[in-house]
Amino acid sequence: MERHHNTGNIGLGIVKGLGLVSGAIASTVAHDSHNIVTVGTNDEDILTAVHTIKDINGGLVVVNNGDVVSSLELPIGGLMSNKSYQEVNETLHQLNKEVNHLLTKDDLNIFIALSFLSLPVIPALKLTDAGLFDVSEFRHIDVAVK
């Protein structure tokens, strides 16, 4: 979701392979544009994650069954915190602990994977606020929704 110029752009896609079995996560650490990127198993948790990201002015959020179970506020551009590194580190550990309860894979940092899902300069398919992007062809893919 575009978050800088109020365009209303929302790119949608089906993401598989992350091992998410419940809930949703959202982040503004989303290379290159640092829009909101989110994945989830249901629309309600995705929407809660997006609203929480907006409320905390950027960061990382974990939602399950409608509840925000953990979040890291990154109010400086959605990338940096104004808190001490000790506080950020402690919150980040708690966030990762909570997100791991929602995953089947313990060898994947889902927030890192999510941050590169939206980077449209590395192969092959990426998701931008304007939709799916084919890096090899260097163009957006037109997908008809019926």
mmCIF file of N, CA and C in Angstrom:
data_model
loop_
_atom_site.group_PDB
_atom_site.id
_atom_site.type_symbol
_atom_site.label_atom_id
_atom_site.label_comp_id
_atom_site.label_asym_id
_atom_site.label_seq_id
_atom_site.Cartn_x
_atom_site.Cartn_y
_atom_site.Cartn_z
ATOM 1 N N MET A 1 0.843 -1.170 0.000
ATOM 2 C CA MET A 1 0.000 0.000 0.000
ATOM 3 C C MET A 1 0.891 1.236 0.000
ATOM 4 N N GLU A 2 0.628 2.116 -0.956
ATOM 5 C CA GLU A 2 1.397 3.356 -1.026
ATOM 6 C C GLU A 2 1.075 4.199 0.204
ATOM 7 N N ARG A 3 2.085 4.795 0.822
ATOM 8 C CA ARG A 3 1.833 5.552 2.051
ATOM 9 C C ARG A 3 2.462 6.942 2.077
ATOM 10 N N HIS A 4 3.009 7.404 0.960
ATOM 11 C CA HIS A 4 3.714 8.679 0.988
ATOM 12 C C HIS A 4 2.972 9.825 0.299
ATOM 13 N N HIS A 5 2.217 9.522 -0.749
ATOM 14 C CA HIS A 5 1.616 10.578 -1.566
ATOM 15 C C HIS A 5 0.100 10.494 -1.653
ATOM 16 N N ASN A 6 -0.501 9.670 -0.805
ATOM 17 C CA ASN A 6 -1.955 9.555 -0.753
ATOM 18 C C ASN A 6 -2.566 9.206 -2.106
ATOM 19 N N THR A 7 -1.907 8.299 -2.855
ATOM 20 C CA THR A 7 -2.403 7.910 -4.179
ATOM 21 C C THR A 7 -3.537 6.904 -4.094
ATOM 22 N N GLY A 8 -3.610 6.173 -2.988
ATOM 23 C CA GLY A 8 -4.606 5.117 -2.867
ATOM 24 C C GLY A 8 -4.186 3.825 -3.543
ATOM 25 N N ASN A 9 -2.954 3.769 -4.072
ATOM 26 C CA ASN A 9 -2.481 2.556 -4.755
ATOM 27 C C ASN A 9 -2.342 1.398 -3.774
ATOM 28 N N ILE A 10 -2.912 0.261 -4.179
ATOM 29 C CA ILE A 10 -2.776 -0.971 -3.415
ATOM 30 C C ILE A 10 -2.499 -2.093 -4.402
ATOM 31 N N GLY A 11 -1.303 -2.650 -4.333
ATOM 32 C CA GLY A 11 -0.966 -3.801 -5.163
ATOM 33 C C GLY A 11 -1.332 -5.067 -4.415
ATOM 34 N N LEU A 12 -1.941 -6.007 -5.115
ATOM 35 C CA LEU A 12 -2.374 -7.250 -4.487
ATOM 36 C C LEU A 12 -1.742 -8.447 -5.173
ATOM 37 N N GLY A 13 -1.458 -9.464 -4.414
ATOM 38 C CA GLY A 13 -0.926 -10.696 -4.977
ATOM 39 C C GLY A 13 -1.081 -11.828 -3.980
ATOM 40 N N ILE A 14 -0.946 -13.022 -4.474
ATOM 41 C CA ILE A 14 -0.977 -14.199 -3.614
ATOM 42 C C ILE A 14 0.469 -14.581 -3.333
ATOM 43 N N VAL A 15 0.790 -14.683 -2.065
ATOM 44 C CA VAL A 15 2.153 -15.005 -1.639
ATOM 45 C C VAL A 15 2.125 -16.377 -0.980
ATOM 46 N N LYS A 16 3.029 -17.232 -1.414
ATOM 47 C CA LYS A 16 3.118 -18.533 -0.761
ATOM 48 C C LYS A 16 4.578 -18.823 -0.440
ATOM 49 N N GLY A 17 4.781 -19.754 0.466
ATOM 50 C CA GLY A 17 6.129 -20.151 0.823
ATOM 51 C C GLY A 17 6.683 -19.490 2.067
ATOM 52 N N LEU A 18 5.903 -18.611 2.695
ATOM 53 C CA LEU A 18 6.392 -17.946 3.900
ATOM 54 C C LEU A 18 6.139 -18.777 5.158
ATOM 55 N N GLY A 19 5.229 -19.732 5.073
ATOM 56 C CA GLY A 19 4.947 -20.575 6.224
ATOM 57 C C GLY A 19 4.008 -19.953 7.235
ATOM 58 N N LEU A 20 3.323 -18.889 6.855
ATOM 59 C CA LEU A 20 2.378 -18.230 7.756
ATOM 60 C C LEU A 20 1.103 -19.061 7.810
ATOM 61 N N VAL A 21 0.714 -19.518 9.003
ATOM 62 C CA VAL A 21 -0.463 -20.376 9.145
ATOM 63 C C VAL A 21 -1.604 -19.704 9.889
ATOM 64 N N SER A 22 -1.337 -18.541 10.465
ATOM 65 C CA SER A 22 -2.365 -17.823 11.205
ATOM 66 C C SER A 22 -1.970 -16.359 11.268
ATOM 67 N N GLY A 23 -2.952 -15.480 11.352
ATOM 68 C CA GLY A 23 -2.685 -14.068 11.585
ATOM 69 C C GLY A 23 -2.173 -13.309 10.388
ATOM 70 N N ALA A 24 -1.511 -12.191 10.692
ATOM 71 C CA ALA A 24 -0.966 -11.314 9.654
ATOM 72 C C ALA A 24 0.211 -10.540 10.217
ATOM 73 N N ILE A 25 1.073 -10.109 9.311
ATOM 74 C CA ILE A 25 2.162 -9.216 9.683
ATOM 75 C C ILE A 25 2.169 -8.058 8.698
ATOM 76 N N ALA A 26 2.686 -6.937 9.148
ATOM 77 C CA ALA A 26 2.820 -5.767 8.277
ATOM 78 C C ALA A 26 4.097 -5.039 8.644
ATOM 79 N N SER A 27 4.636 -4.320 7.654
ATOM 80 C CA SER A 27 5.897 -3.625 7.856
ATOM 81 C C SER A 27 5.995 -2.419 6.924
ATOM 82 N N THR A 28 6.710 -1.407 7.383
ATOM 83 C CA THR A 28 7.074 -0.288 6.510
ATOM 84 C C THR A 28 8.544 -0.374 6.118
ATOM 85 N N VAL A 29 9.232 -1.393 6.599
ATOM 86 C CA VAL A 29 10.590 -1.663 6.133
ATOM 87 C C VAL A 29 10.408 -2.527 4.897
ATOM 88 N N ALA A 30 10.211 -1.851 3.767
ATOM 89 C CA ALA A 30 9.807 -2.514 2.528
ATOM 90 C C ALA A 30 10.533 -1.845 1.367
ATOM 91 N N HIS A 31 11.697 -2.376 1.059
ATOM 92 C CA HIS A 31 12.559 -1.797 0.033
ATOM 93 C C HIS A 31 11.814 -1.691 -1.292
ATOM 94 N N ASP A 32 11.911 -0.772 -2.005
ATOM 95 C CA ASP A 32 12.738 0.406 -2.049
ATOM 96 C C ASP A 32 11.955 1.651 -1.629
ATOM 97 N N SER A 33 10.647 1.550 -1.694
ATOM 98 C CA SER A 33 9.802 2.719 -1.437
ATOM 99 C C SER A 33 9.309 2.806 -0.002
ATOM 100 N N HIS A 34 9.443 1.752 0.753
ATOM 101 C CA HIS A 34 9.035 1.710 2.156
ATOM 102 C C HIS A 34 7.567 2.064 2.347
ATOM 103 N N ASN A 35 6.761 1.495 1.452
ATOM 104 C CA ASN A 35 5.319 1.546 1.622
ATOM 105 C C ASN A 35 4.933 0.510 2.668
ATOM 106 N N ILE A 36 3.650 0.304 2.867
ATOM 107 C CA ILE A 36 3.201 -0.747 3.780
ATOM 108 C C ILE A 36 3.130 -2.044 2.991
ATOM 109 N N VAL A 37 3.783 -3.063 3.486
ATOM 110 C CA VAL A 37 3.688 -4.393 2.893
ATOM 111 C C VAL A 37 3.152 -5.319 3.980
ATOM 112 N N THR A 38 2.186 -6.132 3.602
ATOM 113 C CA THR A 38 1.540 -7.000 4.578
ATOM 114 C C THR A 38 1.174 -8.337 3.949
ATOM 115 N N VAL A 39 1.222 -9.369 4.745
ATOM 116 C CA VAL A 39 0.739 -10.698 4.353
ATOM 117 C C VAL A 39 -0.080 -11.238 5.513
ATOM 118 N N GLY A 40 -1.030 -12.089 5.168
ATOM 119 C CA GLY A 40 -1.840 -12.668 6.224
ATOM 120 C C GLY A 40 -2.684 -13.803 5.736
ATOM 121 N N THR A 41 -3.309 -14.463 6.688
ATOM 122 C CA THR A 41 -4.155 -15.605 6.378
ATOM 123 C C THR A 41 -5.625 -15.222 6.306
ATOM 124 N N ASN A 42 -5.957 -13.986 6.700
ATOM 125 C CA ASN A 42 -7.348 -13.538 6.623
ATOM 126 C C ASN A 42 -7.395 -12.019 6.540
ATOM 127 N N ASP A 43 -8.463 -11.523 5.920
ATOM 128 C CA ASP A 43 -8.594 -10.091 5.670
ATOM 129 C C ASP A 43 -8.669 -9.265 6.947
ATOM 130 N N GLU A 44 -9.336 -9.773 7.963
ATOM 131 C CA GLU A 44 -9.508 -9.011 9.203
ATOM 132 C C GLU A 44 -8.166 -8.739 9.880
ATOM 133 N N ASP A 45 -7.317 -9.752 9.984
ATOM 134 C CA ASP A 45 -6.008 -9.556 10.607
ATOM 135 C C ASP A 45 -5.123 -8.656 9.751
ATOM 136 N N ILE A 46 -5.225 -8.785 8.426
ATOM 137 C CA ILE A 46 -4.459 -7.901 7.538
ATOM 138 C C ILE A 46 -4.873 -6.451 7.760
ATOM 139 N N LEU A 47 -6.169 -6.205 7.808
ATOM 140 C CA LEU A 47 -6.668 -4.842 8.010
ATOM 141 C C LEU A 47 -6.249 -4.291 9.369
ATOM 142 N N THR A 48 -6.298 -5.126 10.398
ATOM 143 C CA THR A 48 -5.847 -4.699 11.729
ATOM 144 C C THR A 48 -4.365 -4.336 11.699
ATOM 145 N N ALA A 49 -3.563 -5.135 11.015
ATOM 146 C CA ALA A 49 -2.127 -4.857 10.914
ATOM 147 C C ALA A 49 -1.871 -3.536 10.197
ATOM 148 N N VAL A 50 -2.586 -3.289 9.115
ATOM 149 C CA VAL A 50 -2.407 -2.046 8.357
ATOM 150 C C VAL A 50 -2.819 -0.834 9.194
ATOM 151 N N HIS A 51 -3.954 -0.926 9.876
ATOM 152 C CA HIS A 51 -4.397 0.188 10.724
ATOM 153 C C HIS A 51 -3.405 0.448 11.858
ATOM 154 N N THR A 52 -2.840 -0.616 12.402
ATOM 155 C CA THR A 52 -1.861 -0.458 13.482
ATOM 156 C C THR A 52 -0.600 0.220 12.966
ATOM 157 N N ILE A 53 -0.126 -0.186 11.786
ATOM 158 C CA ILE A 53 1.048 0.463 11.174
ATOM 159 C C ILE A 53 0.793 1.962 11.037
ATOM 160 N N LYS A 54 -0.387 2.309 10.585
ATOM 161 C CA LYS A 54 -0.733 3.730 10.435
ATOM 162 C C LYS A 54 -0.734 4.424 11.799
ATOM 163 N N ASP A 55 -1.342 3.789 12.798
ATOM 164 C CA ASP A 55 -1.442 4.379 14.135
ATOM 165 C C ASP A 55 -0.081 4.612 14.794
ATOM 166 N N ILE A 56 0.891 3.733 14.522
ATOM 167 C CA ILE A 56 2.200 3.871 15.159
ATOM 168 C C ILE A 56 3.198 4.617 14.258
ATOM 169 N N ASN A 57 2.719 5.131 13.128
ATOM 170 C CA ASN A 57 3.554 5.901 12.192
ATOM 171 C C ASN A 57 4.689 5.088 11.600
ATOM 172 N N GLY A 58 4.418 3.817 11.333
ATOM 173 C CA GLY A 58 5.412 2.960 10.689
ATOM 174 C C GLY A 58 6.051 1.999 11.661
ATOM 175 N N GLY A 59 6.503 0.874 11.118
ATOM 176 C CA GLY A 59 7.172 -0.119 11.947
ATOM 177 C C GLY A 59 6.851 -1.525 11.514
ATOM 178 N N LEU A 60 6.840 -2.428 12.494
ATOM 179 C CA LEU A 60 6.572 -3.846 12.280
ATOM 180 C C LEU A 60 5.436 -4.255 13.210
ATOM 181 N N VAL A 61 4.511 -5.078 12.689
ATOM 182 C CA VAL A 61 3.336 -5.457 13.473
ATOM 183 C C VAL A 61 3.031 -6.937 13.267
ATOM 184 N N VAL A 62 2.628 -7.599 14.346
ATOM 185 C CA VAL A 62 2.156 -8.980 14.303
ATOM 186 C C VAL A 62 0.743 -8.996 14.886
ATOM 187 N N VAL A 63 -0.193 -9.575 14.125
ATOM 188 C CA VAL A 63 -1.595 -9.654 14.543
ATOM 189 C C VAL A 63 -2.036 -11.106 14.466
ATOM 190 N N ASN A 64 -2.838 -11.524 15.442
ATOM 191 C CA ASN A 64 -3.422 -12.866 15.386
ATOM 192 C C ASN A 64 -4.810 -12.824 16.007
ATOM 193 N N ASN A 65 -5.769 -13.382 15.299
ATOM 194 C CA ASN A 65 -7.162 -13.440 15.761
ATOM 195 C C ASN A 65 -7.692 -12.075 16.172
ATOM 196 N N GLY A 66 -7.347 -11.046 15.388
ATOM 197 C CA GLY A 66 -7.850 -9.698 15.636
ATOM 198 C C GLY A 66 -7.090 -8.902 16.673
ATOM 199 N N ASP A 67 -6.105 -9.518 17.318
ATOM 200 C CA ASP A 67 -5.335 -8.837 18.365
ATOM 201 C C ASP A 67 -3.926 -8.517 17.893
ATOM 202 N N VAL A 68 -3.459 -7.317 18.198
ATOM 203 C CA VAL A 68 -2.063 -6.964 17.948
ATOM 204 C C VAL A 68 -1.256 -7.618 19.061
ATOM 205 N N VAL A 69 -0.488 -8.641 18.700
ATOM 206 C CA VAL A 69 0.262 -9.383 19.717
ATOM 207 C C VAL A 69 1.652 -8.806 19.937
ATOM 208 N N SER A 70 2.147 -8.035 18.960
ATOM 209 C CA SER A 70 3.440 -7.391 19.126
ATOM 210 C C SER A 70 3.625 -6.346 18.042
ATOM 211 N N SER A 71 4.363 -5.302 18.385
ATOM 212 C CA SER A 71 4.677 -4.278 17.386
ATOM 213 C C SER A 71 5.955 -3.548 17.774
ATOM 214 N N LEU A 72 6.615 -3.053 16.759
ATOM 215 C CA LEU A 72 7.804 -2.227 16.942
ATOM 216 C C LEU A 72 7.546 -0.920 16.217
ATOM 217 N N GLU A 73 7.452 0.155 16.956
ATOM 218 C CA GLU A 73 7.220 1.469 16.367
ATOM 219 C C GLU A 73 8.512 1.983 15.735
ATOM 220 N N LEU A 74 8.405 2.416 14.475
ATOM 221 C CA LEU A 74 9.525 3.040 13.766
ATOM 222 C C LEU A 74 9.021 4.353 13.172
ATOM 223 N N PRO A 75 8.801 5.349 14.026
ATOM 224 C CA PRO A 75 8.138 6.574 13.593
ATOM 225 C C PRO A 75 8.987 7.506 12.721
ATOM 226 N N ILE A 76 10.269 7.260 12.617
ATOM 227 C CA ILE A 76 11.125 8.112 11.783
ATOM 228 C C ILE A 76 11.199 7.482 10.400
ATOM 229 N N GLY A 77 10.328 7.945 9.535
ATOM 230 C CA GLY A 77 10.263 7.448 8.167
ATOM 231 C C GLY A 77 9.777 6.017 8.041
ATOM 232 N N GLY A 78 9.281 5.443 9.120
ATOM 233 C CA GLY A 78 8.868 4.052 9.092
ATOM 234 C C GLY A 78 10.043 3.095 9.115
ATOM 235 N N LEU A 79 11.245 3.649 9.374
ATOM 236 C CA LEU A 79 12.478 2.862 9.311
ATOM 237 C C LEU A 79 13.313 2.916 10.585
ATOM 238 N N MET A 80 13.149 3.983 11.350
ATOM 239 C CA MET A 80 14.009 4.176 12.516
ATOM 240 C C MET A 80 13.177 4.514 13.743
ATOM 241 N N SER A 81 13.767 4.208 14.887
ATOM 242 C CA SER A 81 13.130 4.472 16.162
ATOM 243 C C SER A 81 13.816 5.630 16.877
ATOM 244 N N ASN A 82 13.077 6.287 17.739
ATOM 245 C CA ASN A 82 13.657 7.322 18.588
ATOM 246 C C ASN A 82 13.910 6.789 20.006
ATOM 247 N N LYS A 83 13.787 5.472 20.159
ATOM 248 C CA LYS A 83 14.044 4.840 21.453
ATOM 249 C C LYS A 83 15.475 4.311 21.497
ATOM 250 N N SER A 84 15.915 3.923 22.665
ATOM 251 C CA SER A 84 17.272 3.394 22.817
ATOM 252 C C SER A 84 17.410 2.060 22.082
ATOM 253 N N TYR A 85 18.652 1.724 21.729
ATOM 254 C CA TYR A 85 18.860 0.458 21.034
ATOM 255 C C TYR A 85 18.476 -0.718 21.927
ATOM 256 N N GLN A 86 18.612 -0.559 23.248
ATOM 257 C CA GLN A 86 18.239 -1.637 24.154
ATOM 258 C C GLN A 86 16.726 -1.890 24.094
ATOM 259 N N GLU A 87 15.935 -0.808 24.093
ATOM 260 C CA GLU A 87 14.484 -0.954 24.010
ATOM 261 C C GLU A 87 14.067 -1.565 22.670
ATOM 262 N N VAL A 88 14.685 -1.080 21.593
ATOM 263 C CA VAL A 88 14.363 -1.594 20.259
ATOM 264 C C VAL A 88 14.737 -3.065 20.168
ATOM 265 N N ASN A 89 15.900 -3.427 20.665
ATOM 266 C CA ASN A 89 16.354 -4.812 20.616
ATOM 267 C C ASN A 89 15.410 -5.727 21.396
ATOM 268 N N GLU A 90 15.012 -5.300 22.583
ATOM 269 C CA GLU A 90 14.095 -6.096 23.399
ATOM 270 C C GLU A 90 12.743 -6.267 22.691
ATOM 271 N N THR A 91 12.231 -5.184 22.126
ATOM 272 C CA THR A 91 10.953 -5.247 21.412
ATOM 273 C C THR A 91 11.065 -6.118 20.175
ATOM 274 N N LEU A 92 12.175 -6.030 19.468
ATOM 275 C CA LEU A 92 12.388 -6.843 18.275
ATOM 276 C C LEU A 92 12.439 -8.333 18.614
ATOM 277 N N HIS A 93 13.077 -8.679 19.723
ATOM 278 C CA HIS A 93 13.108 -10.081 20.156
ATOM 279 C C HIS A 93 11.700 -10.580 20.477
ATOM 280 N N GLN A 94 10.909 -9.744 21.154
ATOM 281 C CA GLN A 94 9.531 -10.109 21.480
ATOM 282 C C GLN A 94 8.706 -10.257 20.210
ATOM 283 N N LEU A 95 8.887 -9.359 19.263
ATOM 284 C CA LEU A 95 8.179 -9.404 17.985
ATOM 285 C C LEU A 95 8.487 -10.701 17.246
ATOM 286 N N ASN A 96 9.750 -11.062 17.160
ATOM 287 C CA ASN A 96 10.140 -12.295 16.474
ATOM 288 C C ASN A 96 9.624 -13.532 17.192
ATOM 289 N N LYS A 97 9.598 -13.495 18.512
ATOM 290 C CA LYS A 97 9.044 -14.609 19.283
ATOM 291 C C LYS A 97 7.565 -14.798 18.946
ATOM 292 N N GLU A 98 6.829 -13.701 18.905
ATOM 293 C CA GLU A 98 5.392 -13.774 18.613
ATOM 294 C C GLU A 98 5.132 -14.213 17.176
ATOM 295 N N VAL A 99 5.897 -13.695 16.223
ATOM 296 C CA VAL A 99 5.665 -14.078 14.831
ATOM 297 C C VAL A 99 6.012 -15.541 14.611
ATOM 298 N N ASN A 100 6.974 -16.063 15.329
ATOM 299 C CA ASN A 100 7.347 -17.475 15.177
ATOM 300 C C ASN A 100 6.220 -18.424 15.600
ATOM 301 N N HIS A 101 5.303 -17.955 16.465
ATOM 302 C CA HIS A 101 4.141 -18.767 16.836
ATOM 303 C C HIS A 101 3.171 -18.929 15.662
ATOM 304 N N LEU A 102 3.289 -18.056 14.662
ATOM 305 C CA LEU A 102 2.371 -18.076 13.523
ATOM 306 C C LEU A 102 2.958 -18.766 12.295
ATOM 307 N N LEU A 103 4.189 -19.255 12.426
ATOM 308 C CA LEU A 103 4.906 -19.813 11.273
ATOM 309 C C LEU A 103 5.141 -21.311 11.406
ATOM 310 N N THR A 104 5.227 -21.966 10.252
ATOM 311 C CA THR A 104 5.632 -23.370 10.239
ATOM 312 C C THR A 104 7.133 -23.496 10.020
ATOM 313 N N LYS A 105 7.762 -22.403 9.592
ATOM 314 C CA LYS A 105 9.200 -22.426 9.313
ATOM 315 C C LYS A 105 9.935 -21.662 10.402
ATOM 316 N N ASP A 106 10.965 -22.275 10.962
ATOM 317 C CA ASP A 106 11.732 -21.564 11.980
ATOM 318 C C ASP A 106 13.060 -21.045 11.445
ATOM 319 N N ASP A 107 13.301 -21.280 10.166
ATOM 320 C CA ASP A 107 14.568 -20.833 9.575
ATOM 321 C C ASP A 107 14.390 -19.623 8.659
ATOM 322 N N LEU A 108 13.241 -18.957 8.754
ATOM 323 C CA LEU A 108 12.949 -17.829 7.884
ATOM 324 C C LEU A 108 12.671 -16.594 8.729
ATOM 325 N N ASN A 109 13.376 -15.509 8.430
ATOM 326 C CA ASN A 109 13.022 -14.228 9.038
ATOM 327 C C ASN A 109 11.984 -13.613 8.120
ATOM 328 N N ILE A 110 10.716 -13.756 8.500
ATOM 329 C CA ILE A 110 9.618 -13.366 7.628
ATOM 330 C C ILE A 110 9.617 -11.862 7.347
ATOM 331 N N PHE A 111 10.082 -11.050 8.281
ATOM 332 C CA PHE A 111 10.117 -9.610 8.034
ATOM 333 C C PHE A 111 11.175 -9.247 6.988
ATOM 334 N N ILE A 112 12.302 -9.931 6.994
ATOM 335 C CA ILE A 112 13.320 -9.707 5.955
ATOM 336 C C ILE A 112 12.786 -10.164 4.606
ATOM 337 N N ALA A 113 12.174 -11.344 4.579
ATOM 338 C CA ALA A 113 11.593 -11.847 3.325
ATOM 339 C C ALA A 113 10.552 -10.876 2.787
ATOM 340 N N LEU A 114 9.720 -10.368 3.665
ATOM 341 C CA LEU A 114 8.674 -9.427 3.262
ATOM 342 C C LEU A 114 9.267 -8.128 2.731
ATOM 343 N N SER A 115 10.358 -7.680 3.337
ATOM 344 C CA SER A 115 10.957 -6.416 2.900
ATOM 345 C C SER A 115 11.496 -6.488 1.482
ATOM 346 N N PHE A 116 11.916 -7.678 1.058
ATOM 347 C CA PHE A 116 12.443 -7.828 -0.301
ATOM 348 C C PHE A 116 11.368 -8.222 -1.314
ATOM 349 N N LEU A 117 10.212 -8.623 -0.844
ATOM 350 C CA LEU A 117 9.099 -8.938 -1.745
ATOM 351 C C LEU A 117 8.702 -7.719 -2.576
ATOM 352 N N SER A 118 8.897 -6.553 -2.030
ATOM 353 C CA SER A 118 8.473 -5.326 -2.702
ATOM 354 C C SER A 118 9.611 -4.584 -3.402
ATOM 355 N N LEU A 119 10.774 -5.191 -3.492
ATOM 356 C CA LEU A 119 11.928 -4.542 -4.135
ATOM 357 C C LEU A 119 11.950 -4.899 -5.620
ATOM 358 N N PRO A 120 11.496 -3.980 -6.487
ATOM 359 C CA PRO A 120 11.287 -4.329 -7.896
ATOM 360 C C PRO A 120 12.529 -4.265 -8.782
ATOM 361 N N VAL A 121 13.697 -4.467 -8.214
ATOM 362 C CA VAL A 121 14.905 -4.471 -9.045
ATOM 363 C C VAL A 121 15.670 -5.787 -8.946
ATOM 364 N N ILE A 122 15.150 -6.739 -8.143
ATOM 365 C CA ILE A 122 15.794 -8.050 -8.077
ATOM 366 C C ILE A 122 14.786 -9.099 -8.556
ATOM 367 N N PRO A 123 15.270 -10.091 -9.288
ATOM 368 C CA PRO A 123 14.360 -11.056 -9.933
ATOM 369 C C PRO A 123 13.514 -11.821 -8.929
ATOM 370 N N ALA A 124 12.392 -12.324 -9.312
ATOM 371 C CA ALA A 124 11.801 -12.255 -10.646
ATOM 372 C C ALA A 124 10.467 -11.503 -10.602
ATOM 373 N N LEU A 125 9.537 -11.949 -9.767
ATOM 374 C CA LEU A 125 8.286 -11.224 -9.601
ATOM 375 C C LEU A 125 8.295 -10.487 -8.276
ATOM 376 N N LYS A 126 7.875 -9.247 -8.309
ATOM 377 C CA LYS A 126 7.797 -8.437 -7.093
ATOM 378 C C LYS A 126 6.428 -7.799 -7.018
ATOM 379 N N LEU A 127 6.059 -7.361 -5.838
ATOM 380 C CA LEU A 127 4.771 -6.730 -5.637
ATOM 381 C C LEU A 127 4.989 -5.281 -5.229
ATOM 382 N N THR A 128 4.472 -4.367 -6.043
ATOM 383 C CA THR A 128 4.569 -2.938 -5.753
ATOM 384 C C THR A 128 3.171 -2.400 -5.497
ATOM 385 N N ASP A 129 3.084 -1.143 -5.090
ATOM 386 C CA ASP A 129 1.769 -0.545 -4.877
ATOM 387 C C ASP A 129 0.990 -0.417 -6.183
ATOM 388 N N ALA A 130 1.675 -0.533 -7.323
ATOM 389 C CA ALA A 130 1.008 -0.487 -8.631
ATOM 390 C C ALA A 130 0.695 -1.888 -9.156
ATOM 391 N N GLY A 131 0.990 -2.930 -8.395
ATOM 392 C CA GLY A 131 0.675 -4.298 -8.793
ATOM 393 C C GLY A 131 1.910 -5.161 -8.952
ATOM 394 N N LEU A 132 1.707 -6.336 -9.569
ATOM 395 C CA LEU A 132 2.811 -7.264 -9.795
ATOM 396 C C LEU A 132 3.773 -6.706 -10.835
ATOM 397 N N PHE A 133 5.067 -6.878 -10.569
ATOM 398 C CA PHE A 133 6.100 -6.341 -11.450
ATOM 399 C C PHE A 133 7.010 -7.477 -11.881
ATOM 400 N N ASP A 134 7.163 -7.633 -13.204
ATOM 401 C CA ASP A 134 8.052 -8.627 -13.784
ATOM 402 C C ASP A 134 9.412 -7.965 -13.978
ATOM 403 N N VAL A 135 10.364 -8.319 -13.150
ATOM 404 C CA VAL A 135 11.681 -7.686 -13.186
ATOM 405 C C VAL A 135 12.412 -8.014 -14.484
ATOM 406 N N SER A 136 12.283 -9.254 -14.961
ATOM 407 C CA SER A 136 12.965 -9.652 -16.194
ATOM 408 C C SER A 136 12.489 -8.853 -17.403
ATOM 409 N N GLU A 137 11.185 -8.598 -17.452
ATOM 410 C CA GLU A 137 10.604 -7.814 -18.551
ATOM 411 C C GLU A 137 10.571 -6.324 -18.224
ATOM 412 N N PHE A 138 10.838 -5.990 -17.004
ATOM 413 C CA PHE A 138 10.813 -4.643 -16.466
ATOM 414 C C PHE A 138 9.504 -3.914 -16.802
ATOM 415 N N ARG A 139 8.410 -4.592 -16.406
ATOM 416 C CA ARG A 139 7.085 -4.000 -16.626
ATOM 417 C C ARG A 139 6.100 -4.620 -15.630
ATOM 418 N N HIS A 140 5.036 -3.858 -15.383
ATOM 419 C CA HIS A 140 3.958 -4.387 -14.556
ATOM 420 C C HIS A 140 3.168 -5.404 -15.355
ATOM 421 N N ILE A 141 2.634 -6.378 -14.644
ATOM 422 C CA ILE A 141 1.836 -7.433 -15.266
ATOM 423 C C ILE A 141 0.371 -7.063 -15.129
ATOM 424 N N ASP A 142 -0.334 -7.018 -16.243
ATOM 425 C CA ASP A 142 -1.768 -6.759 -16.212
ATOM 426 C C ASP A 142 -2.475 -8.038 -15.835
ATOM 427 N N VAL A 143 -3.248 -7.965 -14.773
ATOM 428 C CA VAL A 143 -4.007 -9.122 -14.313
ATOM 429 C C VAL A 143 -5.467 -8.720 -14.264
ATOM 430 N N ALA A 144 -6.289 -9.416 -15.005
ATOM 431 C CA ALA A 144 -7.724 -9.143 -14.991
ATOM 432 C C ALA A 144 -8.350 -9.813 -13.791
ATOM 433 N N VAL A 145 -9.106 -9.051 -13.012
ATOM 434 C CA VAL A 145 -9.807 -9.588 -11.865
ATOM 435 C C VAL A 145 -11.272 -9.716 -12.234
ATOM 436 N N LYS A 146 -11.800 -10.913 -12.064
ATOM 437 C CA LYS A 146 -13.221 -11.148 -12.422
ATOM 438 C C LYS A 146 -14.020 -11.436 -11.198
#
